[in-house]
């Protein structure tokens, strides 16, 4: 009887448990971070049956291309998973960028062609997705002000916009008074 090749590679055996279709992939776009983070935590991060090194392998697989560069030099060990996850969160859980990207997504929607139900459905779905993400960040009470600040930033020249962003000392969404 031939030896089981997976028996000598227990990590491969465990990694084979999760179908590729279940592993979320992150695009690297701030507006996709909340969905990715939620799905990754549910699918991988919170699992007790996976070691830190296995979670780190899944995290690397979930960050294709340029997105994964932020953790490419981290060695695959059980103790490094937390460092890698914290590094990814530090880069992409940037509330101001997430909020402004969702507001851009809403404001940049194409106009609906007369009588085109598909365009209307797409507009509704895209706006609803962004609105839901903003609610997840508890932006309900400041959403109007967020829109005004975003529109004002769109109305100023690029140099002024750049200087304003440099003047902000944290990752929070600026208020109208900050402007």
mmCIF file with all atom_site columns, C-alpha atoms in Angstrom:
data_model
loop_
_atom_site.group_PDB
_atom_site.id
_atom_site.type_symbol
_atom_site.label_atom_id
_atom_site.label_alt_id
_atom_site.label_comp_id
_atom_site.label_asym_id
_atom_site.label_entity_id
_atom_site.label_seq_id
_atom_site.pdbx_PDB_ins_code
_atom_site.Cartn_x
_atom_site.Cartn_y
_atom_site.Cartn_z
_atom_site.occupancy
_atom_site.B_iso_or_equiv
_atom_site.pdbx_formal_charge
_atom_site.auth_seq_id
_atom_site.auth_comp_id
_atom_site.auth_asym_id
_atom_site.auth_atom_id
_atom_site.pdbx_PDB_model_num
ATOM 1   C CA . UNK A 1 1   ? 0.000   0.000  0.000   1.00 0.00 ? 1   UNK A CA 1
ATOM 2   C CA . UNK A 1 2   ? 1.446   3.369  -1.045  1.00 0.00 ? 2   UNK A CA 1
ATOM 3   C CA . UNK A 1 3   ? 1.903   6.062  1.549   1.00 0.00 ? 3   UNK A CA 1
ATOM 4   C CA . UNK A 1 4   ? -0.536  8.958  1.472   1.00 0.00 ? 4   UNK A CA 1
ATOM 5   C CA . UNK A 1 5   ? 1.394   11.936 0.028   1.00 0.00 ? 5   UNK A CA 1
ATOM 6   C CA . UNK A 1 6   ? -0.738  14.369 2.033   1.00 0.00 ? 6   UNK A CA 1
ATOM 7   C CA . UNK A 1 7   ? 0.160   12.656 5.295   1.00 0.00 ? 7   UNK A CA 1
ATOM 8   C CA . UNK A 1 8   ? 3.709   13.993 5.064   1.00 0.00 ? 8   UNK A CA 1
ATOM 9   C CA . UNK A 1 9   ? 2.366   17.496 4.376   1.00 0.00 ? 9   UNK A CA 1
ATOM 10  C CA . UNK A 1 10  ? -0.278  18.189 7.035   1.00 0.00 ? 10  UNK A CA 1
ATOM 11  C CA . UNK A 1 11  ? -0.491  21.870 6.037   1.00 0.00 ? 11  UNK A CA 1
ATOM 12  C CA . UNK A 1 12  ? -1.491  20.922 2.495   1.00 0.00 ? 12  UNK A CA 1
ATOM 13  C CA . UNK A 1 13  ? -4.140  18.632 3.904   1.00 0.00 ? 13  UNK A CA 1
ATOM 14  C CA . UNK A 1 14  ? -5.672  21.427 5.992   1.00 0.00 ? 14  UNK A CA 1
ATOM 15  C CA . UNK A 1 15  ? -5.394  24.025 3.233   1.00 0.00 ? 15  UNK A CA 1
ATOM 16  C CA . UNK A 1 16  ? -7.271  21.668 0.936   1.00 0.00 ? 16  UNK A CA 1
ATOM 17  C CA . UNK A 1 17  ? -10.342 21.948 3.214   1.00 0.00 ? 17  UNK A CA 1
ATOM 18  C CA . UNK A 1 18  ? -11.335 25.361 1.911   1.00 0.00 ? 18  UNK A CA 1
ATOM 19  C CA . UNK A 1 19  ? -12.562 25.572 -1.694  1.00 0.00 ? 19  UNK A CA 1
ATOM 20  C CA . UNK A 1 20  ? -10.908 28.349 -3.720  1.00 0.00 ? 20  UNK A CA 1
ATOM 21  C CA . UNK A 1 21  ? -14.344 29.774 -4.470  1.00 0.00 ? 21  UNK A CA 1
ATOM 22  C CA . UNK A 1 22  ? -14.771 30.592 -0.769  1.00 0.00 ? 22  UNK A CA 1
ATOM 23  C CA . UNK A 1 23  ? -11.514 32.501 -0.438  1.00 0.00 ? 23  UNK A CA 1
ATOM 24  C CA . UNK A 1 24  ? -12.218 36.215 -0.847  1.00 0.00 ? 24  UNK A CA 1
ATOM 25  C CA . UNK A 1 25  ? -9.808  38.220 -3.002  1.00 0.00 ? 25  UNK A CA 1
ATOM 26  C CA . UNK A 1 26  ? -9.015  41.860 -2.319  1.00 0.00 ? 26  UNK A CA 1
ATOM 27  C CA . UNK A 1 27  ? -8.838  44.294 -5.222  1.00 0.00 ? 27  UNK A CA 1
ATOM 28  C CA . UNK A 1 28  ? -6.722  46.849 -3.375  1.00 0.00 ? 28  UNK A CA 1
ATOM 29  C CA . UNK A 1 29  ? -9.462  49.484 -3.703  1.00 0.00 ? 29  UNK A CA 1
ATOM 30  C CA . UNK A 1 30  ? -10.400 51.242 -0.491  1.00 0.00 ? 30  UNK A CA 1
ATOM 31  C CA . UNK A 1 31  ? -14.089 50.991 -1.310  1.00 0.00 ? 31  UNK A CA 1
ATOM 32  C CA . UNK A 1 32  ? -13.762 47.181 -1.402  1.00 0.00 ? 32  UNK A CA 1
ATOM 33  C CA . UNK A 1 33  ? -11.919 46.892 1.921   1.00 0.00 ? 33  UNK A CA 1
ATOM 34  C CA . UNK A 1 34  ? -14.912 46.550 4.264   1.00 0.00 ? 34  UNK A CA 1
ATOM 35  C CA . UNK A 1 35  ? -16.472 43.730 2.256   1.00 0.00 ? 35  UNK A CA 1
ATOM 36  C CA . UNK A 1 36  ? -13.152 41.917 1.889   1.00 0.00 ? 36  UNK A CA 1
ATOM 37  C CA . UNK A 1 37  ? -12.256 42.348 5.560   1.00 0.00 ? 37  UNK A CA 1
ATOM 38  C CA . UNK A 1 38  ? -15.634 41.044 6.709   1.00 0.00 ? 38  UNK A CA 1
ATOM 39  C CA . UNK A 1 39  ? -15.512 38.028 4.391   1.00 0.00 ? 39  UNK A CA 1
ATOM 40  C CA . UNK A 1 40  ? -11.879 37.201 5.151   1.00 0.00 ? 40  UNK A CA 1
ATOM 41  C CA . UNK A 1 41  ? -12.448 37.378 8.891   1.00 0.00 ? 41  UNK A CA 1
ATOM 42  C CA . UNK A 1 42  ? -15.512 35.162 8.613   1.00 0.00 ? 42  UNK A CA 1
ATOM 43  C CA . UNK A 1 43  ? -13.865 32.647 6.252   1.00 0.00 ? 43  UNK A CA 1
ATOM 44  C CA . UNK A 1 44  ? -10.280 32.527 7.605   1.00 0.00 ? 44  UNK A CA 1
ATOM 45  C CA . UNK A 1 45  ? -9.320  34.905 10.416  1.00 0.00 ? 45  UNK A CA 1
ATOM 46  C CA . UNK A 1 46  ? -11.825 33.690 13.030  1.00 0.00 ? 46  UNK A CA 1
ATOM 47  C CA . UNK A 1 47  ? -11.298 29.969 12.375  1.00 0.00 ? 47  UNK A CA 1
ATOM 48  C CA . UNK A 1 48  ? -9.799  28.109 15.324  1.00 0.00 ? 48  UNK A CA 1
ATOM 49  C CA . UNK A 1 49  ? -8.850  25.065 13.235  1.00 0.00 ? 49  UNK A CA 1
ATOM 50  C CA . UNK A 1 50  ? -6.254  26.985 11.192  1.00 0.00 ? 50  UNK A CA 1
ATOM 51  C CA . UNK A 1 51  ? -2.774  27.812 12.447  1.00 0.00 ? 51  UNK A CA 1
ATOM 52  C CA . UNK A 1 52  ? -1.284  31.272 12.088  1.00 0.00 ? 52  UNK A CA 1
ATOM 53  C CA . UNK A 1 53  ? 0.945   30.148 9.234   1.00 0.00 ? 53  UNK A CA 1
ATOM 54  C CA . UNK A 1 54  ? -2.042  28.674 7.381   1.00 0.00 ? 54  UNK A CA 1
ATOM 55  C CA . UNK A 1 55  ? -3.990  31.902 7.850   1.00 0.00 ? 55  UNK A CA 1
ATOM 56  C CA . UNK A 1 56  ? -0.986  33.838 6.568   1.00 0.00 ? 56  UNK A CA 1
ATOM 57  C CA . UNK A 1 57  ? -0.842  31.653 3.438   1.00 0.00 ? 57  UNK A CA 1
ATOM 58  C CA . UNK A 1 58  ? -4.546  32.332 2.850   1.00 0.00 ? 58  UNK A CA 1
ATOM 59  C CA . UNK A 1 59  ? -4.004  36.047 3.416   1.00 0.00 ? 59  UNK A CA 1
ATOM 60  C CA . UNK A 1 60  ? -1.198  36.101 0.861   1.00 0.00 ? 60  UNK A CA 1
ATOM 61  C CA . UNK A 1 61  ? -3.410  34.227 -1.612  1.00 0.00 ? 61  UNK A CA 1
ATOM 62  C CA . UNK A 1 62  ? -6.210  36.750 -1.038  1.00 0.00 ? 62  UNK A CA 1
ATOM 63  C CA . UNK A 1 63  ? -3.957  39.702 -1.922  1.00 0.00 ? 63  UNK A CA 1
ATOM 64  C CA . UNK A 1 64  ? -2.989  39.287 -5.577  1.00 0.00 ? 64  UNK A CA 1
ATOM 65  C CA . UNK A 1 65  ? -0.413  41.381 -7.414  1.00 0.00 ? 65  UNK A CA 1
ATOM 66  C CA . UNK A 1 66  ? 0.443   44.834 -6.135  1.00 0.00 ? 66  UNK A CA 1
ATOM 67  C CA . UNK A 1 67  ? -2.004  44.515 -3.239  1.00 0.00 ? 67  UNK A CA 1
ATOM 68  C CA . UNK A 1 68  ? 0.060   41.737 -1.669  1.00 0.00 ? 68  UNK A CA 1
ATOM 69  C CA . UNK A 1 69  ? 3.343   43.646 -1.729  1.00 0.00 ? 69  UNK A CA 1
ATOM 70  C CA . UNK A 1 70  ? 2.557   45.101 1.680   1.00 0.00 ? 70  UNK A CA 1
ATOM 71  C CA . UNK A 1 71  ? 3.167   41.681 3.303   1.00 0.00 ? 71  UNK A CA 1
ATOM 72  C CA . UNK A 1 72  ? 5.390   39.891 0.786   1.00 0.00 ? 72  UNK A CA 1
ATOM 73  C CA . UNK A 1 73  ? 8.496   40.104 2.990   1.00 0.00 ? 73  UNK A CA 1
ATOM 74  C CA . UNK A 1 74  ? 6.789   38.648 6.067   1.00 0.00 ? 74  UNK A CA 1
ATOM 75  C CA . UNK A 1 75  ? 7.953   35.083 6.741   1.00 0.00 ? 75  UNK A CA 1
ATOM 76  C CA . UNK A 1 76  ? 5.273   32.424 6.970   1.00 0.00 ? 76  UNK A CA 1
ATOM 77  C CA . UNK A 1 77  ? 5.187   31.511 10.650  1.00 0.00 ? 77  UNK A CA 1
ATOM 78  C CA . UNK A 1 78  ? 2.367   31.154 13.143  1.00 0.00 ? 78  UNK A CA 1
ATOM 79  C CA . UNK A 1 79  ? 3.485   34.239 15.044  1.00 0.00 ? 79  UNK A CA 1
ATOM 80  C CA . UNK A 1 80  ? 3.669   36.454 11.934  1.00 0.00 ? 80  UNK A CA 1
ATOM 81  C CA . UNK A 1 81  ? 0.009   36.143 10.940  1.00 0.00 ? 81  UNK A CA 1
ATOM 82  C CA . UNK A 1 82  ? -1.102  38.837 13.400  1.00 0.00 ? 82  UNK A CA 1
ATOM 83  C CA . UNK A 1 83  ? 1.615   41.160 12.144  1.00 0.00 ? 83  UNK A CA 1
ATOM 84  C CA . UNK A 1 84  ? 0.597   40.568 8.534   1.00 0.00 ? 84  UNK A CA 1
ATOM 85  C CA . UNK A 1 85  ? -3.125  41.081 9.213   1.00 0.00 ? 85  UNK A CA 1
ATOM 86  C CA . UNK A 1 86  ? -2.407  44.259 11.203  1.00 0.00 ? 86  UNK A CA 1
ATOM 87  C CA . UNK A 1 87  ? -0.179  45.532 8.371   1.00 0.00 ? 87  UNK A CA 1
ATOM 88  C CA . UNK A 1 88  ? -2.914  45.003 5.787   1.00 0.00 ? 88  UNK A CA 1
ATOM 89  C CA . UNK A 1 89  ? -5.503  46.638 8.062   1.00 0.00 ? 89  UNK A CA 1
ATOM 90  C CA . UNK A 1 90  ? -3.211  49.600 8.717   1.00 0.00 ? 90  UNK A CA 1
ATOM 91  C CA . UNK A 1 91  ? -2.871  50.193 4.988   1.00 0.00 ? 91  UNK A CA 1
ATOM 92  C CA . UNK A 1 92  ? -6.447  49.665 3.844   1.00 0.00 ? 92  UNK A CA 1
ATOM 93  C CA . UNK A 1 93  ? -8.715  50.455 6.805   1.00 0.00 ? 93  UNK A CA 1
ATOM 94  C CA . UNK A 1 94  ? -8.338  54.168 6.125   1.00 0.00 ? 94  UNK A CA 1
ATOM 95  C CA . UNK A 1 95  ? -11.731 55.647 6.966   1.00 0.00 ? 95  UNK A CA 1
ATOM 96  C CA . UNK A 1 96  ? -11.316 58.895 5.038   1.00 0.00 ? 96  UNK A CA 1
ATOM 97  C CA . UNK A 1 97  ? -10.252 57.078 1.863   1.00 0.00 ? 97  UNK A CA 1
ATOM 98  C CA . UNK A 1 98  ? -13.043 54.522 2.234   1.00 0.00 ? 98  UNK A CA 1
ATOM 99  C CA . UNK A 1 99  ? -15.703 57.207 2.740   1.00 0.00 ? 99  UNK A CA 1
ATOM 100 C CA . UNK A 1 100 ? -14.435 59.456 -0.061  1.00 0.00 ? 100 UNK A CA 1
ATOM 101 C CA . UNK A 1 101 ? -14.131 56.523 -2.478  1.00 0.00 ? 101 UNK A CA 1
ATOM 102 C CA . UNK A 1 102 ? -17.720 55.476 -1.774  1.00 0.00 ? 102 UNK A CA 1
ATOM 103 C CA . UNK A 1 103 ? -18.917 59.054 -2.220  1.00 0.00 ? 103 UNK A CA 1
ATOM 104 C CA . UNK A 1 104 ? -17.014 59.221 -5.527  1.00 0.00 ? 104 UNK A CA 1
ATOM 105 C CA . UNK A 1 105 ? -18.635 55.963 -6.579  1.00 0.00 ? 105 UNK A CA 1
ATOM 106 C CA . UNK A 1 106 ? -22.076 57.487 -5.946  1.00 0.00 ? 106 UNK A CA 1
ATOM 107 C CA . UNK A 1 107 ? -21.288 60.855 -7.542  1.00 0.00 ? 107 UNK A CA 1
ATOM 108 C CA . UNK A 1 108 ? -19.608 59.301 -10.594 1.00 0.00 ? 108 UNK A CA 1
ATOM 109 C CA . UNK A 1 109 ? -22.501 57.033 -11.561 1.00 0.00 ? 109 UNK A CA 1
ATOM 110 C CA . UNK A 1 110 ? -23.423 57.284 -15.220 1.00 0.00 ? 110 UNK A CA 1
ATOM 111 C CA . UNK A 1 111 ? -26.735 58.896 -16.095 1.00 0.00 ? 111 UNK A CA 1
ATOM 112 C CA . UNK A 1 112 ? -29.644 56.558 -16.672 1.00 0.00 ? 112 UNK A CA 1
ATOM 113 C CA . UNK A 1 113 ? -30.736 56.360 -20.298 1.00 0.00 ? 113 UNK A CA 1
ATOM 114 C CA . UNK A 1 114 ? -34.456 57.108 -20.754 1.00 0.00 ? 114 UNK A CA 1
ATOM 115 C CA . UNK A 1 115 ? -36.497 53.948 -20.361 1.00 0.00 ? 115 UNK A CA 1
ATOM 116 C CA . UNK A 1 116 ? -33.473 51.754 -19.564 1.00 0.00 ? 116 UNK A CA 1
ATOM 117 C CA . UNK A 1 117 ? -34.440 49.645 -16.579 1.00 0.00 ? 117 UNK A CA 1
ATOM 118 C CA . UNK A 1 118 ? -31.012 47.922 -16.541 1.00 0.00 ? 118 UNK A CA 1
ATOM 119 C CA . UNK A 1 119 ? -29.266 51.304 -16.097 1.00 0.00 ? 119 UNK A CA 1
ATOM 120 C CA . UNK A 1 120 ? -31.682 52.225 -13.319 1.00 0.00 ? 120 UNK A CA 1
ATOM 121 C CA . UNK A 1 121 ? -31.115 48.895 -11.546 1.00 0.00 ? 121 UNK A CA 1
ATOM 122 C CA . UNK A 1 122 ? -27.337 49.305 -11.847 1.00 0.00 ? 122 UNK A CA 1
ATOM 123 C CA . UNK A 1 123 ? -27.531 52.857 -10.450 1.00 0.00 ? 123 UNK A CA 1
ATOM 124 C CA . UNK A 1 124 ? -29.688 51.692 -7.566  1.00 0.00 ? 124 UNK A CA 1
ATOM 125 C CA . UNK A 1 125 ? -27.452 48.688 -6.765  1.00 0.00 ? 125 UNK A CA 1
ATOM 126 C CA . UNK A 1 126 ? -24.200 50.672 -6.884  1.00 0.00 ? 126 UNK A CA 1
ATOM 127 C CA . UNK A 1 127 ? -25.562 53.523 -4.773  1.00 0.00 ? 127 UNK A CA 1
ATOM 128 C CA . UNK A 1 128 ? -27.122 51.094 -2.306  1.00 0.00 ? 128 UNK A CA 1
ATOM 129 C CA . UNK A 1 129 ? -23.835 49.174 -1.957  1.00 0.00 ? 129 UNK A CA 1
ATOM 130 C CA . UNK A 1 130 ? -21.932 52.366 -1.185  1.00 0.00 ? 130 UNK A CA 1
ATOM 131 C CA . UNK A 1 131 ? -24.631 53.617 1.180   1.00 0.00 ? 131 UNK A CA 1
ATOM 132 C CA . UNK A 1 132 ? -24.580 50.305 3.054   1.00 0.00 ? 132 UNK A CA 1
ATOM 133 C CA . UNK A 1 133 ? -20.787 50.513 3.387   1.00 0.00 ? 133 UNK A CA 1
ATOM 134 C CA . UNK A 1 134 ? -21.059 54.067 4.721   1.00 0.00 ? 134 UNK A CA 1
ATOM 135 C CA . UNK A 1 135 ? -23.646 52.922 7.267   1.00 0.00 ? 135 UNK A CA 1
ATOM 136 C CA . UNK A 1 136 ? -21.244 50.164 8.335   1.00 0.00 ? 136 UNK A CA 1
ATOM 137 C CA . UNK A 1 137 ? -18.777 52.936 9.218   1.00 0.00 ? 137 UNK A CA 1
ATOM 138 C CA . UNK A 1 138 ? -21.515 54.660 11.249  1.00 0.00 ? 138 UNK A CA 1
ATOM 139 C CA . UNK A 1 139 ? -21.576 57.671 8.930   1.00 0.00 ? 139 UNK A CA 1
ATOM 140 C CA . UNK A 1 140 ? -25.380 58.105 9.215   1.00 0.00 ? 140 UNK A CA 1
ATOM 141 C CA . UNK A 1 141 ? -25.215 61.315 11.250  1.00 0.00 ? 141 UNK A CA 1
ATOM 142 C CA . UNK A 1 142 ? -22.460 62.904 9.172   1.00 0.00 ? 142 UNK A CA 1
ATOM 143 C CA . UNK A 1 143 ? -23.323 61.680 5.686   1.00 0.00 ? 143 UNK A CA 1
ATOM 144 C CA . UNK A 1 144 ? -24.682 65.049 4.519   1.00 0.00 ? 144 UNK A CA 1
ATOM 145 C CA . UNK A 1 145 ? -21.577 66.845 5.749   1.00 0.00 ? 145 UNK A CA 1
ATOM 146 C CA . UNK A 1 146 ? -19.364 64.146 4.191   1.00 0.00 ? 146 UNK A CA 1
ATOM 147 C CA . UNK A 1 147 ? -21.023 64.784 0.819   1.00 0.00 ? 147 UNK A CA 1
ATOM 148 C CA . UNK A 1 148 ? -20.572 68.556 1.119   1.00 0.00 ? 148 UNK A CA 1
ATOM 149 C CA . UNK A 1 149 ? -16.863 68.229 1.989   1.00 0.00 ? 149 UNK A CA 1
ATOM 150 C CA . UNK A 1 150 ? -16.356 65.779 -0.890  1.00 0.00 ? 150 UNK A CA 1
ATOM 151 C CA . UNK A 1 151 ? -18.124 68.069 -3.367  1.00 0.00 ? 151 UNK A CA 1
ATOM 152 C CA . UNK A 1 152 ? -16.086 71.046 -2.133  1.00 0.00 ? 152 UNK A CA 1
ATOM 153 C CA . UNK A 1 153 ? -12.871 69.057 -2.624  1.00 0.00 ? 153 UNK A CA 1
ATOM 154 C CA . UNK A 1 154 ? -13.967 68.281 -6.175  1.00 0.00 ? 154 UNK A CA 1
ATOM 155 C CA . UNK A 1 155 ? -14.481 72.009 -6.821  1.00 0.00 ? 155 UNK A CA 1
ATOM 156 C CA . UNK A 1 156 ? -11.021 73.199 -5.797  1.00 0.00 ? 156 UNK A CA 1
ATOM 157 C CA . UNK A 1 157 ? -7.881  72.982 -7.906  1.00 0.00 ? 157 UNK A CA 1
ATOM 158 C CA . UNK A 1 158 ? -5.631  69.915 -7.541  1.00 0.00 ? 158 UNK A CA 1
ATOM 159 C CA . UNK A 1 159 ? -2.905  71.799 -5.656  1.00 0.00 ? 159 UNK A CA 1
ATOM 160 C CA . UNK A 1 160 ? -5.363  73.130 -3.044  1.00 0.00 ? 160 UNK A CA 1
ATOM 161 C CA . UNK A 1 161 ? -6.885  69.659 -2.692  1.00 0.00 ? 161 UNK A CA 1
ATOM 162 C CA . UNK A 1 162 ? -3.412  68.145 -2.202  1.00 0.00 ? 162 UNK A CA 1
ATOM 163 C CA . UNK A 1 163 ? -2.458  70.750 0.420   1.00 0.00 ? 163 UNK A CA 1
ATOM 164 C CA . UNK A 1 164 ? -5.746  70.241 2.258   1.00 0.00 ? 164 UNK A CA 1
ATOM 165 C CA . UNK A 1 165 ? -5.205  66.475 2.414   1.00 0.00 ? 165 UNK A CA 1
ATOM 166 C CA . UNK A 1 166 ? -1.630  67.004 3.649   1.00 0.00 ? 166 UNK A CA 1
ATOM 167 C CA . UNK A 1 167 ? -2.930  69.284 6.410   1.00 0.00 ? 167 UNK A CA 1
ATOM 168 C CA . UNK A 1 168 ? -5.072  66.504 7.854   1.00 0.00 ? 168 UNK A CA 1
ATOM 169 C CA . UNK A 1 169 ? -3.289  64.801 10.711  1.00 0.00 ? 169 UNK A CA 1
ATOM 170 C CA . UNK A 1 170 ? -5.247  61.571 10.900  1.00 0.00 ? 170 UNK A CA 1
ATOM 171 C CA . UNK A 1 171 ? -7.323  59.158 8.865   1.00 0.00 ? 171 UNK A CA 1
ATOM 172 C CA . UNK A 1 172 ? -10.672 60.572 9.952   1.00 0.00 ? 172 UNK A CA 1
ATOM 173 C CA . UNK A 1 173 ? -13.070 62.153 7.504   1.00 0.00 ? 173 UNK A CA 1
ATOM 174 C CA . UNK A 1 174 ? -12.705 65.940 7.759   1.00 0.00 ? 174 UNK A CA 1
ATOM 175 C CA . UNK A 1 175 ? -15.640 68.024 8.907   1.00 0.00 ? 175 UNK A CA 1
ATOM 176 C CA . UNK A 1 176 ? -16.943 71.106 7.154   1.00 0.00 ? 176 UNK A CA 1
ATOM 177 C CA . UNK A 1 177 ? -15.275 73.228 9.852   1.00 0.00 ? 177 UNK A CA 1
ATOM 178 C CA . UNK A 1 178 ? -11.909 71.630 9.012   1.00 0.00 ? 178 UNK A CA 1
ATOM 179 C CA . UNK A 1 179 ? -12.246 72.833 5.443   1.00 0.00 ? 179 UNK A CA 1
#
